[in-house]
């Protein structure tokens, strides 16, 4: 009898199928989640599109990777930009993912217990539902952006979104009952109409009968948005389990990291360098790059700048920049095409992060106690920037057209003035809270344990 009981108690290994959006800012947290679940005893299958296929290193040798055979031309991403591309990708993958999941079910049968998909890969939720498989939405952005999407829909339905279409005034107004967000902080994009953004947002929520939502955030950052989501918006459980980059490390860079910048940082003084990076999608005009460089130069601060190939409009890399730019770099800067960002942010020489405020960059910066200069480009980055400045008070947002004076002022406020020191102290205290939240007894740690229990007890 003891033997039988022992066998019954032995946990059966369950498999989860993960479906990431094929973009750096989404693949990274999905693979961190994969690592976290694997360490809890789950087997992992990752279903990726052909587009932007992430080639796994040996770190993922225990995982199964399968391809969703869509046939979108590579040029579609550049032509359509994220929102329209995602709408098209979802249509394109509808059938092919169903086939893919069907094959997996034939191969692995009952072992597959759940499909976890990025909120923007909602075709995966549809397919899971057809096979009567439990499915879970993974939000790689934050809870406040999730709330914004609901508010946005409601305002649109009530015809009060005029300020968003008005290029002159009103955009600066606070959204009623949603302070401190202004109309211009809504997660919209200059690359798509309000209507197509709404179409995407409507599809990201739970109408497909998902079983739960997990969010890469911590309650110490967004407790009121999380409560609102759970009480007003979602009937299914919400699990805030982040920041996942502290929970599990996963090498997922799509571009090669240039580690020489760490040697350069080793030669700089503590808190003396501004790290500049705009993530994997944002673009800058030549004039903006020149104004930023001149502002940094006149503020006498050292900088490490990631200029991703193709991130300066109409240029392969930096060949379009004036000679003056290279002179400024040689005086006090260092440039790489792609950096080991988490290592850079953890380096004692880095005193501030000039960022587009993508959610991963935001979490990585807060996780190292580094205050930020916020220059958001689109969607959730604007929400994050507003929270960094007005709620967590660890950032300064640079708004409007970039000019030398504005850049110099923001840089000095953060790197030289007492105000910057206060922000650094607040950032340090947030870092401690975030680390505590993912360690035993912390809120995200508890939430992950609960989610794992939930996954283990899911019935097909
Ligand atoms: C996108 C959206 O822009 C972002 O707002 C959303 O939250 C996720 O999807 P992205 O623009 O790439 O992501 O920004 P971010 O979320 O910050 O992710 C970038 C990732 O690339 C980070 O994990 C960062 O560490 C990494 N990175 C960036 C590097 O490893 N090296 C670099 O040089 C620059």
Short mmCIF file of C-alpha atoms and ligand atoms in Angstrom, two decimals:
data_model
loop_
_atom_site.label_atom_id
_atom_site.label_comp_id
_atom_site.label_asym_id
_atom_site.label_seq_id
_atom_site.Cartn_x
_atom_site.Cartn_y
_atom_site.Cartn_z
CA UNK A 1 0.00 0.00 0.00
CA UNK A 2 2.85 2.37 0.85
CA UNK A 3 4.29 1.80 -2.62
CA UNK A 4 0.98 2.64 -4.28
CA UNK A 5 0.60 5.79 -2.19
CA UNK A 6 4.15 6.80 -3.06
CA UNK A 7 3.40 6.40 -6.76
CA UNK A 8 0.19 8.38 -6.47
CA UNK A 9 1.95 11.21 -4.69
CA UNK A 10 4.73 11.41 -7.26
CA UNK A 11 3.86 14.46 -9.37
CA UNK A 12 3.22 13.62 -13.02
CA UNK A 13 5.29 15.79 -15.30
CA UNK A 14 2.99 18.11 -17.13
CA UNK A 15 3.76 19.92 -20.38
CA UNK A 16 2.87 23.51 -21.18
CA UNK A 17 2.91 24.93 -24.70
CA UNK A 18 4.16 28.53 -24.81
CA UNK A 19 3.46 30.91 -27.69
CA UNK A 20 5.55 34.12 -27.69
CA UNK A 21 5.15 37.19 -29.92
CA UNK A 22 8.14 37.08 -32.30
CA UNK A 23 9.81 40.24 -30.96
CA UNK A 24 12.69 40.67 -28.51
CA UNK A 25 10.62 42.44 -25.83
CA UNK A 26 8.17 39.52 -25.78
CA UNK A 27 10.42 36.49 -26.42
CA UNK A 28 12.60 37.43 -23.43
CA UNK A 29 9.91 37.42 -20.70
CA UNK A 30 8.24 34.33 -22.24
CA UNK A 31 11.50 32.39 -22.06
CA UNK A 32 12.06 33.60 -18.48
CA UNK A 33 8.61 32.25 -17.67
CA UNK A 34 9.53 28.98 -19.43
CA UNK A 35 12.65 28.66 -17.27
CA UNK A 36 10.67 29.39 -14.10
CA UNK A 37 8.03 26.76 -14.93
CA UNK A 38 10.65 24.21 -15.96
CA UNK A 39 12.34 24.62 -12.59
CA UNK A 40 8.97 23.79 -10.99
CA UNK A 41 8.83 20.48 -12.86
CA UNK A 42 6.94 21.31 -16.05
CA UNK A 43 8.02 20.14 -19.50
CA UNK A 44 8.15 22.96 -22.01
CA UNK A 45 7.20 23.24 -25.67
CA UNK A 46 7.76 26.62 -27.35
CA UNK A 47 5.79 27.26 -30.55
CA UNK A 48 7.46 30.02 -32.57
CA UNK A 49 6.63 31.66 -35.87
CA UNK A 50 9.11 31.45 -38.74
CA UNK A 51 9.38 35.22 -38.55
CA UNK A 52 12.09 36.30 -36.07
CA UNK A 53 12.66 32.69 -34.99
CA UNK A 54 14.73 32.70 -31.82
CA UNK A 55 17.52 30.12 -32.14
CA UNK A 56 17.80 28.50 -28.71
CA UNK A 57 21.20 27.97 -27.13
CA UNK A 58 22.19 24.90 -25.07
CA UNK A 59 20.58 26.60 -22.05
CA UNK A 60 17.26 25.42 -23.48
CA UNK A 61 18.30 21.87 -24.40
CA UNK A 62 15.51 20.37 -22.27
CA UNK A 63 12.84 22.30 -24.15
CA UNK A 64 11.02 21.29 -27.31
CA UNK A 65 10.81 23.97 -30.02
CA UNK A 66 8.29 23.78 -32.86
CA UNK A 67 7.58 26.12 -35.76
CA UNK A 68 4.23 27.63 -36.64
CA UNK A 69 4.58 27.62 -40.43
CA UNK A 70 3.17 31.06 -41.35
CA UNK A 71 4.18 32.52 -44.67
CA UNK A 72 4.38 36.24 -44.04
CA UNK A 73 7.13 37.98 -45.99
CA UNK A 74 9.86 39.48 -43.73
CA UNK A 75 9.16 42.89 -45.29
CA UNK A 76 5.64 42.87 -43.78
CA UNK A 77 7.01 43.81 -40.38
CA UNK A 78 8.74 46.94 -41.68
CA UNK A 79 5.80 47.84 -43.90
CA UNK A 80 3.04 47.29 -41.35
CA UNK A 81 4.77 48.12 -38.05
CA UNK A 82 3.76 46.32 -34.81
CA UNK A 83 -0.01 46.85 -34.54
CA UNK A 84 -1.03 46.00 -38.10
CA UNK A 85 1.60 43.27 -38.27
CA UNK A 86 0.15 41.60 -35.17
CA UNK A 87 -3.38 41.76 -36.58
CA UNK A 88 -2.15 40.10 -39.78
CA UNK A 89 0.00 37.56 -37.94
CA UNK A 90 -3.00 36.43 -35.88
CA UNK A 91 -5.06 35.82 -39.01
CA UNK A 92 -2.15 34.07 -40.72
CA UNK A 93 -1.46 31.73 -37.78
CA UNK A 94 -5.07 30.80 -37.05
CA UNK A 95 -5.09 27.60 -39.11
CA UNK A 96 -1.40 26.75 -39.00
CA UNK A 97 -1.26 26.85 -35.20
CA UNK A 98 -4.34 24.65 -34.99
CA UNK A 99 -2.52 22.07 -37.15
CA UNK A 100 0.60 22.47 -35.07
CA UNK A 101 -1.25 21.99 -31.79
CA UNK A 102 -3.16 19.03 -33.27
CA UNK A 103 0.16 17.33 -34.08
CA UNK A 104 1.51 18.02 -30.61
CA UNK A 105 -1.59 16.48 -29.06
CA UNK A 106 -1.17 13.37 -31.21
CA UNK A 107 2.50 13.12 -30.18
CA UNK A 108 2.14 13.95 -26.51
CA UNK A 109 -1.49 13.29 -25.78
CA UNK A 110 -2.49 13.81 -22.20
CA UNK A 111 0.88 15.21 -21.18
CA UNK A 112 -0.08 18.65 -22.52
CA UNK A 113 -2.02 20.43 -19.82
CA UNK A 114 -2.16 24.03 -20.93
CA UNK A 115 -1.33 26.61 -23.63
CA UNK A 116 0.18 29.85 -22.34
CA UNK A 117 0.19 32.57 -24.97
CA UNK A 118 1.34 36.15 -25.19
CA UNK A 119 -1.73 38.37 -24.96
CA UNK A 120 -1.11 39.49 -28.56
CA UNK A 121 -1.03 35.91 -29.94
CA UNK A 122 -4.73 35.34 -29.34
CA UNK A 123 -5.05 32.83 -32.20
CA UNK A 124 -3.38 30.41 -29.78
CA UNK A 125 -6.22 30.90 -27.28
CA UNK A 126 -8.75 30.13 -30.02
CA UNK A 127 -6.95 26.94 -31.03
CA UNK A 128 -6.61 25.75 -27.42
CA UNK A 129 -10.31 26.32 -26.90
CA UNK A 130 -11.16 24.23 -29.96
CA UNK A 131 -9.16 21.33 -28.53
CA UNK A 132 -10.73 21.95 -25.11
CA UNK A 133 -7.30 22.67 -23.67
CA UNK A 134 -7.02 25.11 -20.77
CA UNK A 135 -5.27 28.30 -21.81
CA UNK A 136 -3.65 31.16 -19.97
CA UNK A 137 -2.92 34.71 -21.16
CA UNK A 138 0.55 36.07 -20.45
CA UNK A 139 0.79 39.85 -20.37
CA UNK A 140 4.38 40.95 -21.04
CA UNK A 141 3.35 44.57 -20.55
CA UNK A 142 2.04 45.77 -17.18
CA UNK A 143 -1.25 45.85 -15.29
CA UNK A 144 -1.80 49.59 -15.76
CA UNK A 145 -1.54 49.21 -19.54
CA UNK A 146 -4.07 46.39 -19.30
CA UNK A 147 -6.40 48.75 -17.40
CA UNK A 148 -5.75 51.51 -19.95
CA UNK A 149 -6.95 49.28 -22.76
CA UNK A 150 -10.29 48.78 -21.01
CA UNK A 151 -10.67 52.46 -20.20
CA UNK A 152 -9.68 53.28 -23.76
CA UNK A 153 -12.40 51.04 -25.18
CA UNK A 154 -15.01 52.58 -22.89
CA UNK A 155 -14.00 56.13 -23.79
CA UNK A 156 -14.02 55.30 -27.47
CA UNK A 157 -17.50 53.79 -27.20
CA UNK A 158 -18.69 56.95 -25.41
CA UNK A 159 -17.11 59.13 -28.08
CA UNK A 160 -14.81 60.97 -25.69
CA UNK A 161 -11.53 60.19 -27.39
CA UNK A 162 -11.49 63.38 -29.43
CA UNK A 163 -8.43 64.69 -27.55
CA UNK A 164 -6.40 61.82 -28.95
CA UNK A 165 -7.11 62.96 -32.46
CA UNK A 166 -6.47 66.59 -31.65
CA UNK A 167 -2.85 67.34 -32.37
CA UNK A 168 -2.84 70.76 -30.63
CA UNK A 169 -4.54 71.09 -27.24
CA UNK A 170 -6.35 68.73 -24.88
CA UNK A 171 -3.79 65.94 -25.18
CA UNK A 172 -2.19 67.28 -22.00
CA UNK A 173 -5.45 66.96 -20.06
CA UNK A 174 -5.72 64.33 -17.35
CA UNK A 175 -8.06 61.45 -18.13
CA UNK A 176 -10.93 61.74 -15.60
CA UNK A 177 -10.74 59.10 -12.86
CA UNK A 178 -7.48 57.83 -14.26
CA UNK A 179 -4.87 60.19 -12.85
CA UNK A 180 -1.99 60.75 -13.37
CA UNK A 181 -2.45 59.57 -16.96
CA UNK A 182 -3.15 62.19 -19.61
CA UNK A 183 -4.84 61.55 -22.92
CA UNK A 184 -1.46 61.59 -24.61
CA UNK A 185 -0.20 58.79 -22.35
CA UNK A 186 -2.71 56.29 -23.74
CA UNK A 187 -1.02 53.24 -25.26
CA UNK A 188 -1.63 54.23 -28.88
CA UNK A 189 0.86 54.17 -31.72
CA UNK A 190 1.75 56.67 -34.43
CA UNK A 191 1.93 53.72 -36.81
CA UNK A 192 -1.74 52.72 -36.65
CA UNK A 193 -5.22 54.25 -36.52
CA UNK A 194 -7.21 54.28 -33.27
CA UNK A 195 -9.59 51.80 -34.86
CA UNK A 196 -6.92 49.20 -35.64
CA UNK A 197 -5.38 49.62 -32.19
CA UNK A 198 -8.80 49.03 -30.68
CA UNK A 199 -9.30 45.96 -32.83
CA UNK A 200 -6.05 44.52 -31.47
CA UNK A 201 -6.85 45.46 -27.86
CA UNK A 202 -10.34 43.98 -28.02
CA UNK A 203 -8.80 40.71 -29.11
CA UNK A 204 -6.27 40.59 -26.31
CA UNK A 205 -8.75 40.17 -23.46
CA UNK A 206 -10.45 37.12 -22.11
CA UNK A 207 -13.36 36.50 -24.46
CA UNK A 208 -11.75 33.26 -25.52
CA UNK A 209 -12.44 31.68 -22.16
CA UNK A 210 -8.91 31.78 -20.85
CA UNK A 211 -8.44 30.20 -17.44
CA UNK A 212 -6.16 32.86 -15.95
CA UNK A 213 -3.97 35.88 -16.68
CA UNK A 214 -0.36 36.11 -15.58
CA UNK A 215 1.39 39.48 -15.63
CA UNK A 216 5.09 40.25 -15.51
CA UNK A 217 4.73 42.76 -12.72
CA UNK A 218 4.81 43.03 -8.93
CA UNK A 219 2.10 44.33 -6.64
CA UNK A 220 4.52 46.81 -5.02
CA UNK A 221 4.55 48.63 -8.38
CA UNK A 222 0.90 48.55 -9.37
CA UNK A 223 -1.33 47.39 -6.55
CA UNK A 224 -4.31 49.60 -7.45
CA UNK A 225 -4.26 48.62 -11.16
CA UNK A 226 -4.02 44.96 -10.17
CA UNK A 227 -6.96 45.27 -7.76
CA UNK A 228 -8.99 47.10 -10.41
CA UNK A 229 -8.29 44.37 -12.96
CA UNK A 230 -9.29 41.63 -10.57
CA UNK A 231 -12.34 43.39 -9.16
CA UNK A 232 -13.73 45.30 -12.14
CA UNK A 233 -12.49 43.63 -15.27
CA UNK A 234 -11.57 39.95 -15.04
CA UNK A 235 -13.50 37.09 -13.54
CA UNK A 236 -10.57 34.72 -13.99
CA UNK A 237 -7.61 34.82 -11.57
CA UNK A 238 -4.80 37.33 -12.14
CA UNK A 239 -1.28 36.33 -11.08
CA UNK A 240 1.37 39.09 -10.84
CA UNK A 241 4.58 37.01 -10.91
CA UNK A 242 7.34 39.44 -11.87
CA UNK A 243 9.84 40.82 -12.39
CA UNK A 244 10.63 37.56 -14.18
CA UNK A 245 14.17 38.59 -15.09
CA UNK A 246 15.04 38.31 -11.38
CA UNK A 247 13.19 35.00 -11.03
CA UNK A 248 14.91 33.18 -13.91
CA UNK A 249 17.66 34.05 -16.33
CA UNK A 250 17.35 33.08 -19.97
CA UNK A 251 19.81 34.12 -22.71
CA UNK A 252 17.47 35.25 -25.48
CA UNK A 253 19.22 37.98 -27.39
CA UNK A 254 18.29 38.05 -31.07
CA UNK A 255 21.31 40.29 -31.78
CA UNK A 256 24.89 39.64 -30.74
CA UNK A 257 25.82 41.40 -27.51
CA UNK A 258 28.97 43.49 -27.62
CA UNK A 259 30.63 42.88 -24.25
CA UNK A 260 33.48 45.33 -24.86
CA UNK A 261 31.28 48.02 -23.30
CA UNK A 262 31.71 46.34 -19.90
CA UNK A 263 35.48 46.85 -20.16
CA UNK A 264 34.84 50.49 -21.01
CA UNK A 265 32.47 50.80 -18.02
CA UNK A 266 35.14 49.25 -15.78
CA UNK A 267 37.26 52.35 -16.43
CA UNK A 268 34.53 54.83 -15.41
CA UNK A 269 33.71 56.24 -11.98
CA UNK A 270 30.72 55.07 -9.90
CA UNK A 271 27.37 56.51 -11.09
CA UNK A 272 29.11 58.61 -13.76
CA UNK A 273 27.68 57.09 -16.96
CA UNK A 274 24.32 57.45 -18.68
CA UNK A 275 23.30 54.30 -20.51
CA UNK A 276 21.18 55.04 -23.59
CA UNK A 277 19.11 52.38 -25.31
CA UNK A 278 15.78 52.43 -27.07
CA UNK A 279 15.00 48.72 -27.10
CA UNK A 280 14.43 46.61 -30.17
CA UNK A 281 11.86 48.58 -32.18
CA UNK A 282 12.00 52.34 -31.60
CA UNK A 283 13.49 54.63 -34.25
CA UNK A 284 15.16 58.05 -34.10
CA UNK A 285 15.57 60.82 -36.69
CA UNK A 286 19.12 62.00 -37.46
CA UNK A 287 18.34 65.40 -35.97
CA UNK A 288 17.14 63.82 -32.70
CA UNK A 289 20.37 61.82 -32.42
CA UNK A 290 22.44 64.97 -32.98
CA UNK A 291 20.45 67.01 -30.44
CA UNK A 292 20.77 64.23 -27.85
CA UNK A 293 24.51 63.85 -28.41
CA UNK A 294 25.09 67.61 -28.19
CA UNK A 295 22.98 67.85 -25.02
CA UNK A 296 24.99 65.02 -23.44
CA UNK A 297 28.22 66.70 -24.53
CA UNK A 298 27.31 70.07 -23.05
CA UNK A 299 26.24 68.43 -19.79
CA UNK A 300 29.77 66.98 -19.45
CA UNK A 301 28.51 63.47 -18.71
CA UNK A 302 29.88 60.19 -20.04
CA UNK A 303 27.55 57.93 -21.97
CA UNK A 304 27.25 54.39 -23.30
CA UNK A 305 24.90 54.42 -26.27
CA UNK A 306 23.29 51.43 -27.99
CA UNK A 307 22.62 52.37 -31.60
CA UNK A 308 20.90 49.35 -33.08
CA UNK A 309 21.48 48.84 -36.83
CA UNK A 310 18.52 50.38 -38.68
CA UNK A 311 17.33 52.39 -35.67
CA UNK A 312 18.24 55.75 -37.20
CA UNK A 313 15.76 56.58 -39.94
CA UNK A 314 17.11 56.13 -43.49
CA UNK A 315 20.43 54.83 -42.30
CA UNK A 316 21.99 51.38 -41.97
CA UNK A 317 23.82 52.33 -38.82
CA UNK A 318 25.59 55.63 -38.00
CA UNK A 319 27.02 56.48 -41.43
CA UNK A 320 24.50 59.33 -41.86
CA UNK A 321 25.65 61.13 -38.70
CA UNK A 322 27.84 64.21 -38.96
CA UNK A 323 31.52 64.06 -38.08
CA UNK A 324 30.73 66.21 -35.06
CA UNK A 325 28.86 63.22 -33.60
CA UNK A 326 31.93 60.99 -33.71
CA UNK A 327 34.01 63.74 -32.10
CA UNK A 328 31.51 63.96 -29.22
CA UNK A 329 31.59 60.18 -28.82
CA UNK A 330 35.38 60.11 -28.73
CA UNK A 331 35.37 62.83 -26.04
CA UNK A 332 33.13 61.05 -23.55
CA UNK A 333 31.14 58.22 -25.03
CA UNK A 334 31.12 54.63 -26.24
CA UNK A 335 28.82 53.16 -28.89
CA UNK A 336 27.75 49.58 -29.48
CA UNK A 337 25.15 48.01 -31.77
CA UNK A 338 23.68 45.87 -28.96
CA UNK A 339 24.71 45.60 -25.30
CA UNK A 340 24.37 42.97 -22.56
CA UNK A 341 21.76 45.28 -21.02
CA UNK A 342 21.16 43.57 -17.70
CA UNK A 343 24.92 43.44 -17.04
CA UNK A 344 25.24 47.09 -18.03
CA UNK A 345 22.45 48.20 -15.68
CA UNK A 346 24.02 46.20 -12.84
CA UNK A 347 27.39 47.92 -13.37
CA UNK A 348 28.30 50.43 -10.60
CA UNK A 349 29.46 53.00 -13.17
CA UNK A 350 25.94 53.37 -14.59
CA UNK A 351 24.13 56.24 -12.87
CA UNK A 352 21.10 56.66 -15.12
CA UNK A 353 19.26 55.02 -18.02
CA UNK A 354 17.99 57.07 -20.97
CA UNK A 355 15.27 54.75 -22.19
CA UNK A 356 12.23 54.40 -24.42
CA UNK A 357 10.64 52.78 -21.33
CA UNK A 358 9.74 49.40 -22.82
CA UNK A 359 8.40 47.30 -19.97
CA UNK A 360 11.41 44.94 -19.87
CA UNK A 361 13.86 47.85 -19.82
CA UNK A 362 11.79 49.52 -17.10
CA UNK A 363 11.79 46.40 -14.91
CA UNK A 364 15.48 45.77 -15.54
CA UNK A 365 16.34 49.35 -14.55
CA UNK A 366 14.13 49.31 -11.43
CA UNK A 367 15.55 45.90 -10.54
CA UNK A 368 19.02 47.50 -10.38
CA UNK A 369 17.90 50.72 -8.70
CA UNK A 370 18.88 52.87 -11.71
CA UNK A 371 16.79 56.06 -12.21
CA UNK A 372 15.66 56.88 -15.73
CA UNK A 373 15.35 59.60 -18.33
CA UNK A 374 12.17 58.69 -20.13
CA UNK A 375 11.69 59.19 -23.84
CA UNK A 376 8.78 56.92 -24.80
CA UNK A 377 7.92 56.29 -28.45
CA UNK A 378 4.67 54.41 -28.51
CA UNK A 379 2.02 52.18 -26.89
CA UNK A 380 2.72 51.00 -23.30
CA UNK A 381 6.01 52.92 -23.15
CA UNK A 382 4.04 56.15 -22.62
CA UNK A 383 2.15 54.67 -19.67
CA UNK A 384 5.40 53.36 -18.18
CA UNK A 385 7.13 56.74 -18.58
CA UNK A 386 4.28 58.55 -16.83
CA UNK A 387 4.40 56.08 -13.93
CA UNK A 388 8.19 56.35 -13.69
CA UNK A 389 7.92 60.12 -13.39
CA UNK A 390 4.71 60.67 -11.42
CA UNK A 391 3.99 57.51 -9.42
CA UNK A 392 7.31 55.84 -8.63
CA UNK A 393 9.14 59.19 -8.93
CA UNK A 394 12.32 57.64 -10.24
CA UNK A 395 12.36 59.20 -13.69
CA UNK A 396 12.29 62.42 -15.66
CA UNK A 397 10.31 62.51 -18.86
CA UNK A 398 11.70 64.51 -21.79
CA UNK A 399 8.71 65.60 -23.85
CA UNK A 400 8.19 67.40 -27.15
CA UNK A 401 10.83 68.06 -29.75
CA UNK A 402 14.33 67.15 -28.61
CA UNK A 403 16.75 70.05 -28.29
CA UNK A 404 20.19 70.49 -26.79
CA UNK A 405 18.95 72.61 -23.86
CA UNK A 406 16.20 70.15 -22.90
CA UNK A 407 18.55 67.18 -23.00
CA UNK A 408 21.23 68.99 -20.97
CA UNK A 409 18.68 70.06 -18.36
CA UNK A 410 17.24 66.55 -17.89
CA UNK A 411 20.70 64.98 -17.73
CA UNK A 412 21.94 67.46 -15.14
CA UNK A 413 18.80 67.07 -13.01
CA UNK A 414 19.47 63.36 -12.79
CA UNK A 415 23.27 63.18 -12.77
CA UNK A 416 24.30 66.37 -10.96
CA UNK A 417 21.45 67.86 -8.91
CA UNK A 418 20.25 66.78 -5.48
CA UNK A 419 16.92 65.85 -7.10
CA UNK A 420 18.77 63.07 -8.99
CA UNK A 421 20.27 61.75 -5.78
CA UNK A 422 16.79 61.56 -4.23
CA UNK A 423 15.53 59.64 -7.26
CA UNK A 424 18.48 57.26 -6.97
CA UNK A 425 17.55 56.62 -3.33
CA UNK A 426 13.92 55.94 -4.26
CA UNK A 427 15.06 53.66 -7.11
CA UNK A 428 17.26 51.77 -4.66
CA UNK A 429 14.40 51.26 -2.27
CA UNK A 430 12.19 49.99 -5.14
CA UNK A 431 14.98 47.59 -6.11
CA UNK A 432 14.90 46.14 -2.60
CA UNK A 433 11.11 45.82 -2.70
CA UNK A 434 11.24 44.08 -6.08
CA UNK A 435 13.86 41.61 -4.92
CA UNK A 436 11.83 40.93 -1.78
CA UNK A 437 8.69 40.34 -3.85
CA UNK A 438 10.27 37.45 -5.78
CA UNK A 439 11.95 35.84 -2.79
CA UNK A 440 10.27 33.39 -0.45
CA UNK A 441 7.41 35.10 1.38
CA UNK A 442 7.18 37.91 -1.21
CA UNK A 443 3.99 38.67 -3.16
CA UNK A 444 5.22 37.61 -6.63
CA UNK A 445 6.84 34.49 -5.20
CA UNK A 446 3.54 33.55 -3.58
CA UNK A 447 1.65 34.36 -6.75
CA UNK A 448 3.94 32.12 -8.82
CA UNK A 449 3.49 29.29 -6.32
CA UNK A 450 -0.28 29.73 -6.56
CA UNK A 451 -0.13 29.78 -10.35
CA UNK A 452 1.95 26.60 -10.39
CA UNK A 453 -0.60 24.92 -8.11
CA UNK A 454 -3.36 26.18 -10.42
CA UNK A 455 -1.55 24.68 -13.46
CA UNK A 456 -1.04 21.36 -11.69
CA UNK A 457 -4.71 21.07 -10.84
CA UNK A 458 -6.10 22.16 -14.23
CA UNK A 459 -8.47 19.62 -15.74
CA UNK A 460 -8.77 19.04 -19.47
C1 LIG B 1 8.50 45.98 -26.97
C2 LIG B 1 7.79 47.27 -26.58
O1 LIG B 1 8.44 48.35 -27.15
C3 LIG B 1 7.68 47.38 -25.11
O2 LIG B 1 7.11 48.60 -24.77
C4 LIG B 1 6.84 46.25 -24.62
O3 LIG B 1 6.67 46.37 -23.24
C5 LIG B 1 7.53 44.94 -24.99
O4 LIG B 1 7.76 44.91 -26.38
P1 LIG B 1 11.11 46.68 -26.80
O5 LIG B 1 10.81 47.93 -27.51
O6 LIG B 1 12.14 45.84 -27.41
O7 LIG B 1 9.82 45.81 -26.52
O8 LIG B 1 11.58 47.13 -25.31
P2 LIG B 1 11.79 46.35 -23.97
O9 LIG B 1 10.51 45.84 -23.44
O10 LIG B 1 12.52 47.27 -23.11
O11 LIG B 1 12.69 45.09 -24.34
C6 LIG B 1 13.97 45.20 -24.84
C7 LIG B 1 14.81 44.03 -24.35
O12 LIG B 1 16.01 44.03 -25.12
C8 LIG B 1 15.21 44.15 -22.89
O13 LIG B 1 15.06 42.91 -22.24
C9 LIG B 1 16.68 44.54 -22.94
O14 LIG B 1 17.47 44.01 -21.89
C10 LIG B 1 17.13 43.97 -24.25
N1 LIG B 1 18.24 44.74 -24.82
C11 LIG B 1 18.05 45.99 -25.30
C12 LIG B 1 19.50 44.17 -24.81
O15 LIG B 1 19.68 43.04 -24.36
N2 LIG B 1 20.52 44.88 -25.34
C13 LIG B 1 20.37 46.12 -25.86
O16 LIG B 1 21.37 46.69 -26.34
C14 LIG B 1 19.08 46.70 -25.84
#
